[in-house]
Amino acid sequence: MIGLWTPVVLYMAAIFYGASMSTVPAPVSTNFSDTFLHAAGYSGLALVTLRAVARGSWRGVTVGALLFAWGIAVGHGAAVEWMQMYVPNRTAEWRDLGNDAIGAALALAAAGAWGIMRRTSRAD
């Protein structure tokens, strides 16, 4: 169980660390849009969270597991945005939280579809 949740905790900590910086490092801020960074970051978080929620098995990828993983990712995004209200030179934005939610949803939709295909192909 610890092995499944360790990547989730480390991923969350990495996002919090990056979000707590007063300025975004130049290579990151100049090469990638804010929208892309939020969507990509939270798609990754949603996938490692789904792995933990599903107990590392494609059989565990259910609608409930997908929704739970999405809720955890979006909850973390909301916590990060709240925290950024108190970081100098950073702001909390609803748009960022929306991009987090969309990135997580897209990744989980793909994982859910992949899980359905895997279960269907093994049933043959």
PDB file of N, CA, C and O in Angstrom, residues 34-81:
ATOM      1  N   ASP A  34       1.510  28.539 -19.374  1.00  0.00           N
ATOM      2  CA  ASP A  34       0.944  28.250 -18.057  1.00  0.00           C
ATOM      3  C   ASP A  34      -0.153  27.198 -18.169  1.00  0.00           C
ATOM      4  O   ASP A  34      -0.247  26.294 -17.344  1.00  0.00           O
ATOM      5  N   THR A  35      -0.966  27.302 -19.208  1.00  0.00           N
ATOM      6  CA  THR A  35      -2.045  26.334 -19.425  1.00  0.00           C
ATOM      7  C   THR A  35      -1.479  24.929 -19.596  1.00  0.00           C
ATOM      8  O   THR A  35      -1.959  23.976 -18.979  1.00  0.00           O
ATOM      9  N   PHE A  36      -0.449  24.803 -20.427  1.00  0.00           N
ATOM     10  CA  PHE A  36       0.171  23.489 -20.654  1.00  0.00           C
ATOM     11  C   PHE A  36       0.764  22.935 -19.363  1.00  0.00           C
ATOM     12  O   PHE A  36       0.592  21.745 -19.062  1.00  0.00           O
ATOM     13  N   LEU A  37       1.472  23.766 -18.614  1.00  0.00           N
ATOM     14  CA  LEU A  37       2.101  23.294 -17.380  1.00  0.00           C
ATOM     15  C   LEU A  37       1.067  22.770 -16.388  1.00  0.00           C
ATOM     16  O   LEU A  37       1.269  21.720 -15.773  1.00  0.00           O
ATOM     17  N   HIS A  38      -0.036  23.488 -16.237  1.00  0.00           N
ATOM     18  CA  HIS A  38      -1.076  23.035 -15.315  1.00  0.00           C
ATOM     19  C   HIS A  38      -1.718  21.740 -15.797  1.00  0.00           C
ATOM     20  O   HIS A  38      -1.866  20.793 -15.023  1.00  0.00           O
ATOM     21  N   ALA A  39      -2.102  21.694 -17.066  1.00  0.00           N
ATOM     22  CA  ALA A  39      -2.769  20.504 -17.598  1.00  0.00           C
ATOM     23  C   ALA A  39      -1.842  19.289 -17.553  1.00  0.00           C
ATOM     24  O   ALA A  39      -2.251  18.199 -17.134  1.00  0.00           O
ATOM     25  N   ALA A  40      -0.602  19.463 -17.956  1.00  0.00           N
ATOM     26  CA  ALA A  40       0.344  18.346 -17.961  1.00  0.00           C
ATOM     27  C   ALA A  40       0.674  17.889 -16.541  1.00  0.00           C
ATOM     28  O   ALA A  40       0.723  16.682 -16.265  1.00  0.00           O
ATOM     29  N   GLY A  41       0.912  18.835 -15.667  1.00  0.00           N
ATOM     30  CA  GLY A  41       1.240  18.482 -14.289  1.00  0.00           C
ATOM     31  C   GLY A  41       0.143  17.684 -13.612  1.00  0.00           C
ATOM     32  O   GLY A  41       0.397  16.671 -12.953  1.00  0.00           O
ATOM     33  N   TYR A  42      -1.079  18.114 -13.797  1.00  0.00           N
ATOM     34  CA  TYR A  42      -2.183  17.440 -13.123  1.00  0.00           C
ATOM     35  C   TYR A  42      -2.663  16.199 -13.861  1.00  0.00           C
ATOM     36  O   TYR A  42      -3.288  15.329 -13.258  1.00  0.00           O
ATOM     37  N   SER A  43      -2.321  16.061 -15.136  1.00  0.00           N
ATOM     38  CA  SER A  43      -2.606  14.789 -15.801  1.00  0.00           C
ATOM     39  C   SER A  43      -1.699  13.714 -15.198  1.00  0.00           C
ATOM     40  O   SER A  43      -2.143  12.600 -14.921  1.00  0.00           O
ATOM     41  N   GLY A  44      -0.441  14.059 -14.962  1.00  0.00           N
ATOM     42  CA  GLY A  44       0.471  13.112 -14.324  1.00  0.00           C
ATOM     43  C   GLY A  44       0.048  12.759 -12.909  1.00  0.00           C
ATOM     44  O   GLY A  44       0.063  11.585 -12.526  1.00  0.00           O
ATOM     45  N   LEU A  45      -0.343  13.770 -12.149  1.00  0.00           N
ATOM     46  CA  LEU A  45      -0.798  13.517 -10.779  1.00  0.00           C
ATOM     47  C   LEU A  45      -2.026  12.617 -10.782  1.00  0.00           C
ATOM     48  O   LEU A  45      -2.124  11.680  -9.982  1.00  0.00           O
ATOM     49  N   ALA A  46      -2.953  12.875 -11.679  1.00  0.00           N
ATOM     50  CA  ALA A  46      -4.171  12.057 -11.745  1.00  0.00           C
ATOM     51  C   ALA A  46      -3.840  10.601 -12.074  1.00  0.00           C
ATOM     52  O   ALA A  46      -4.433   9.681 -11.499  1.00  0.00           O
ATOM     53  N   LEU A  47      -2.876  10.379 -12.962  1.00  0.00           N
ATOM     54  CA  LEU A  47      -2.533   9.007 -13.334  1.00  0.00           C
ATOM     55  C   LEU A  47      -1.855   8.242 -12.203  1.00  0.00           C
ATOM     56  O   LEU A  47      -2.186   7.072 -11.963  1.00  0.00           O
ATOM     57  N   VAL A  48      -0.917   8.876 -11.503  1.00  0.00           N
ATOM     58  CA  VAL A  48      -0.287   8.157 -10.388  1.00  0.00           C
ATOM     59  C   VAL A  48      -1.285   7.944  -9.253  1.00  0.00           C
ATOM     60  O   VAL A  48      -1.215   6.942  -8.542  1.00  0.00           O
ATOM     61  N   THR A  49      -2.225   8.877  -9.108  1.00  0.00           N
ATOM     62  CA  THR A  49      -3.265   8.711  -8.097  1.00  0.00           C
ATOM     63  C   THR A  49      -4.205   7.572  -8.478  1.00  0.00           C
ATOM     64  O   THR A  49      -4.582   6.761  -7.632  1.00  0.00           O
ATOM     65  N   LEU A  50      -4.567   7.494  -9.754  1.00  0.00           N
ATOM     66  CA  LEU A  50      -5.409   6.383 -10.214  1.00  0.00           C
ATOM     67  C   LEU A  50      -4.726   5.050  -9.962  1.00  0.00           C
ATOM     68  O   LEU A  50      -5.362   4.093  -9.516  1.00  0.00           O
ATOM     69  N   ARG A  51      -3.433   4.976 -10.225  1.00  0.00           N
ATOM     70  CA  ARG A  51      -2.689   3.740  -9.967  1.00  0.00           C
ATOM     71  C   ARG A  51      -2.813   3.332  -8.509  1.00  0.00           C
ATOM     72  O   ARG A  51      -3.036   2.168  -8.190  1.00  0.00           O
ATOM     73  N   ALA A  52      -2.700   4.303  -7.614  1.00  0.00           N
ATOM     74  CA  ALA A  52      -2.805   4.006  -6.187  1.00  0.00           C
ATOM     75  C   ALA A  52      -4.226   3.604  -5.807  1.00  0.00           C
ATOM     76  O   ALA A  52      -4.426   2.611  -5.090  1.00  0.00           O
ATOM     77  N   VAL A  53      -5.203   4.347  -6.298  1.00  0.00           N
ATOM     78  CA  VAL A  53      -6.607   4.066  -5.975  1.00  0.00           C
ATOM     79  C   VAL A  53      -7.017   2.696  -6.511  1.00  0.00           C
ATOM     80  O   VAL A  53      -7.745   1.951  -5.846  1.00  0.00           O
ATOM     81  N   ALA A  54      -6.529   2.351  -7.713  1.00  0.00           N
ATOM     82  CA  ALA A  54      -6.880   1.070  -8.344  1.00  0.00           C
ATOM     83  C   ALA A  54      -6.009  -0.080  -7.845  1.00  0.00           C
ATOM     84  O   ALA A  54      -6.106  -1.197  -8.350  1.00  0.00           O
ATOM     85  N   ARG A  55      -5.169   0.202  -6.864  1.00  0.00           N
ATOM     86  CA  ARG A  55      -4.271  -0.793  -6.267  1.00  0.00           C
ATOM     87  C   ARG A  55      -3.338  -1.448  -7.290  1.00  0.00           C
ATOM     88  O   ARG A  55      -3.050  -2.641  -7.226  1.00  0.00           O
ATOM     89  N   GLY A  56      -2.936  -0.655  -8.279  1.00  0.00           N
ATOM     90  CA  GLY A  56      -1.966  -1.113  -9.263  1.00  0.00           C
ATOM     91  C   GLY A  56      -2.501  -2.126 -10.257  1.00  0.00           C
ATOM     92  O   GLY A  56      -1.721  -2.782 -10.941  1.00  0.00           O
ATOM     93  N   SER A  57      -3.811  -2.243 -10.385  1.00  0.00           N
ATOM     94  CA  SER A  57      -4.411  -3.238 -11.272  1.00  0.00           C
ATOM     95  C   SER A  57      -5.408  -2.586 -12.213  1.00  0.00           C
ATOM     96  O   SER A  57      -6.205  -1.740 -11.799  1.00  0.00           O
ATOM     97  N   TRP A  58      -5.400  -3.012 -13.484  1.00  0.00           N
ATOM     98  CA  TRP A  58      -6.370  -2.476 -14.428  1.00  0.00           C
ATOM     99  C   TRP A  58      -7.790  -2.849 -14.028  1.00  0.00           C
ATOM    100  O   TRP A  58      -8.731  -2.139 -14.363  1.00  0.00           O
ATOM    101  N   ARG A  59      -7.964  -3.947 -13.329  1.00  0.00           N
ATOM    102  CA  ARG A  59      -9.298  -4.326 -12.859  1.00  0.00           C
ATOM    103  C   ARG A  59      -9.855  -3.319 -11.859  1.00  0.00           C
ATOM    104  O   ARG A  59     -11.056  -3.192 -11.703  1.00  0.00           O
ATOM    105  N   GLY A  60      -8.956  -2.620 -11.187  1.00  0.00           N
ATOM    106  CA  GLY A  60      -9.371  -1.619 -10.214  1.00  0.00           C
ATOM    107  C   GLY A  60      -9.748  -0.285 -10.830  1.00  0.00           C
ATOM    108  O   GLY A  60     -10.193   0.618 -10.135  1.00  0.00           O
ATOM    109  N   VAL A  61      -9.552  -0.159 -12.152  1.00  0.00           N
ATOM    110  CA  VAL A  61      -9.895   1.091 -12.838  1.00  0.00           C
ATOM    111  C   VAL A  61     -11.393   1.069 -13.138  1.00  0.00           C
ATOM    112  O   VAL A  61     -11.843   0.568 -14.153  1.00  0.00           O
ATOM    113  N   THR A  62     -12.146   1.598 -12.210  1.00  0.00           N
ATOM    114  CA  THR A  62     -13.599   1.671 -12.320  1.00  0.00           C
ATOM    115  C   THR A  62     -14.008   3.138 -12.403  1.00  0.00           C
ATOM    116  O   THR A  62     -13.177   4.034 -12.190  1.00  0.00           O
ATOM    117  N   VAL A  63     -15.264   3.375 -12.678  1.00  0.00           N
ATOM    118  CA  VAL A  63     -15.758   4.756 -12.710  1.00  0.00           C
ATOM    119  C   VAL A  63     -15.520   5.415 -11.350  1.00  0.00           C
ATOM    120  O   VAL A  63     -15.091   6.569 -11.268  1.00  0.00           O
ATOM    121  N   GLY A  64     -15.771   4.681 -10.293  1.00  0.00           N
ATOM    122  CA  GLY A  64     -15.543   5.227  -8.957  1.00  0.00           C
ATOM    123  C   GLY A  64     -14.084   5.577  -8.716  1.00  0.00           C
ATOM    124  O   GLY A  64     -13.778   6.625  -8.148  1.00  0.00           O
ATOM    125  N   ALA A  65     -13.181   4.705  -9.152  1.00  0.00           N
ATOM    126  CA  ALA A  65     -11.744   4.963  -8.984  1.00  0.00           C
ATOM    127  C   ALA A  65     -11.326   6.182  -9.803  1.00  0.00           C
ATOM    128  O   ALA A  65     -10.538   7.013  -9.334  1.00  0.00           O
ATOM    129  N   LEU A  66     -11.858   6.296 -11.012  1.00  0.00           N
ATOM    130  CA  LEU A  66     -11.536   7.450 -11.863  1.00  0.00           C
ATOM    131  C   LEU A  66     -12.022   8.747 -11.227  1.00  0.00           C
ATOM    132  O   LEU A  66     -11.282   9.736 -11.181  1.00  0.00           O
ATOM    133  N   LEU A  67     -13.238   8.737 -10.720  1.00  0.00           N
ATOM    134  CA  LEU A  67     -13.780   9.941 -10.082  1.00  0.00           C
ATOM    135  C   LEU A  67     -13.027  10.299  -8.800  1.00  0.00           C
ATOM    136  O   LEU A  67     -12.768  11.477  -8.525  1.00  0.00           O
ATOM    137  N   PHE A  68     -12.656   9.282  -8.033  1.00  0.00           N
ATOM    138  CA  PHE A  68     -11.920   9.519  -6.792  1.00  0.00           C
ATOM    139  C   PHE A  68     -10.541  10.105  -7.094  1.00  0.00           C
ATOM    140  O   PHE A  68     -10.107  11.074  -6.455  1.00  0.00           O
ATOM    141  N   ALA A  69      -9.847   9.544  -8.096  1.00  0.00           N
ATOM    142  CA  ALA A  69      -8.531  10.053  -8.488  1.00  0.00           C
ATOM    143  C   ALA A  69      -8.642  11.494  -8.995  1.00  0.00           C
ATOM    144  O   ALA A  69      -7.802  12.342  -8.671  1.00  0.00           O
ATOM    145  N   TRP A  70      -9.698  11.774  -9.773  1.00  0.00           N
ATOM    146  CA  TRP A  70      -9.907  13.132 -10.276  1.00  0.00           C
ATOM    147  C   TRP A  70     -10.151  14.089  -9.106  1.00  0.00           C
ATOM    148  O   TRP A  70      -9.600  15.186  -9.070  1.00  0.00           O
ATOM    149  N   GLY A  71     -10.955  13.672  -8.153  1.00  0.00           N
ATOM    150  CA  GLY A  71     -11.241  14.513  -6.992  1.00  0.00           C
ATOM    151  C   GLY A  71      -9.998  14.818  -6.176  1.00  0.00           C
ATOM    152  O   GLY A  71      -9.804  15.948  -5.712  1.00  0.00           O
ATOM    153  N   ILE A  72      -9.143  13.827  -6.005  1.00  0.00           N
ATOM    154  CA  ILE A  72      -7.893  14.051  -5.265  1.00  0.00           C
ATOM    155  C   ILE A  72      -7.013  15.054  -6.013  1.00  0.00           C
ATOM    156  O   ILE A  72      -6.459  15.981  -5.416  1.00  0.00           O
ATOM    157  N   ALA A  73      -6.881  14.868  -7.329  1.00  0.00           N
ATOM    158  CA  ALA A  73      -6.046  15.775  -8.120  1.00  0.00           C
ATOM    159  C   ALA A  73      -6.591  17.200  -8.085  1.00  0.00           C
ATOM    160  O   ALA A  73      -5.835  18.161  -7.872  1.00  0.00           O
ATOM    161  N   VAL A  74      -7.886  17.355  -8.277  1.00  0.00           N
ATOM    162  CA  VAL A  74      -8.478  18.695  -8.272  1.00  0.00           C
ATOM    163  C   VAL A  74      -8.414  19.308  -6.868  1.00  0.00           C
ATOM    164  O   VAL A  74      -8.158  20.511  -6.722  1.00  0.00           O
ATOM    165  N   GLY A  75      -8.615  18.511  -5.847  1.00  0.00           N
ATOM    166  CA  GLY A  75      -8.473  19.003  -4.479  1.00  0.00           C
ATOM    167  C   GLY A  75      -7.069  19.512  -4.209  1.00  0.00           C
ATOM    168  O   GLY A  75      -6.882  20.556  -3.570  1.00  0.00           O
ATOM    169  N   HIS A  76      -6.090  18.790  -4.707  1.00  0.00           N
ATOM    170  CA  HIS A  76      -4.705  19.239  -4.558  1.00  0.00           C
ATOM    171  C   HIS A  76      -4.491  20.536  -5.320  1.00  0.00           C
ATOM    172  O   HIS A  76      -3.837  21.461  -4.815  1.00  0.00           O
ATOM    173  N   GLY A  77      -5.040  20.626  -6.526  1.00  0.00           N
ATOM    174  CA  GLY A  77      -4.921  21.859  -7.302  1.00  0.00           C
ATOM    175  C   GLY A  77      -5.530  23.048  -6.571  1.00  0.00           C
ATOM    176  O   GLY A  77      -4.968  24.140  -6.566  1.00  0.00           O
ATOM    177  N   ALA A  78      -6.673  22.829  -5.943  1.00  0.00           N
ATOM    178  CA  ALA A  78      -7.314  23.897  -5.177  1.00  0.00           C
ATOM    179  C   ALA A  78      -6.441  24.309  -3.991  1.00  0.00           C
ATOM    180  O   ALA A  78      -6.307  25.511  -3.693  1.00  0.00           O
ATOM    181  N   ALA A  79      -5.839  23.341  -3.329  1.00  0.00           N
ATOM    182  CA  ALA A  79      -4.957  23.645  -2.196  1.00  0.00           C
ATOM    183  C   ALA A  79      -3.741  24.443  -2.659  1.00  0.00           C
ATOM    184  O   ALA A  79      -3.312  25.382  -1.970  1.00  0.00           O
ATOM    185  N   VAL A  80      -3.202  24.089  -3.813  1.00  0.00           N
ATOM    186  CA  VAL A  80      -2.052  24.823  -4.343  1.00  0.00           C
ATOM    187  C   VAL A  80      -2.441  26.260  -4.677  1.00  0.00           C
ATOM    188  O   VAL A  80      -1.710  27.204  -4.352  1.00  0.00           O
ATOM    189  N   GLU A  81      -3.577  26.436  -5.316  1.00  0.00           N
ATOM    190  CA  GLU A  81      -4.013  27.798  -5.651  1.00  0.00           C
ATOM    191  C   GLU A  81      -4.251  28.618  -4.383  1.00  0.00           C
ATOM    192  O   GLU A  81      -3.881  29.794  -4.324  1.00  0.00           O
TER     193      GLU A  81
END
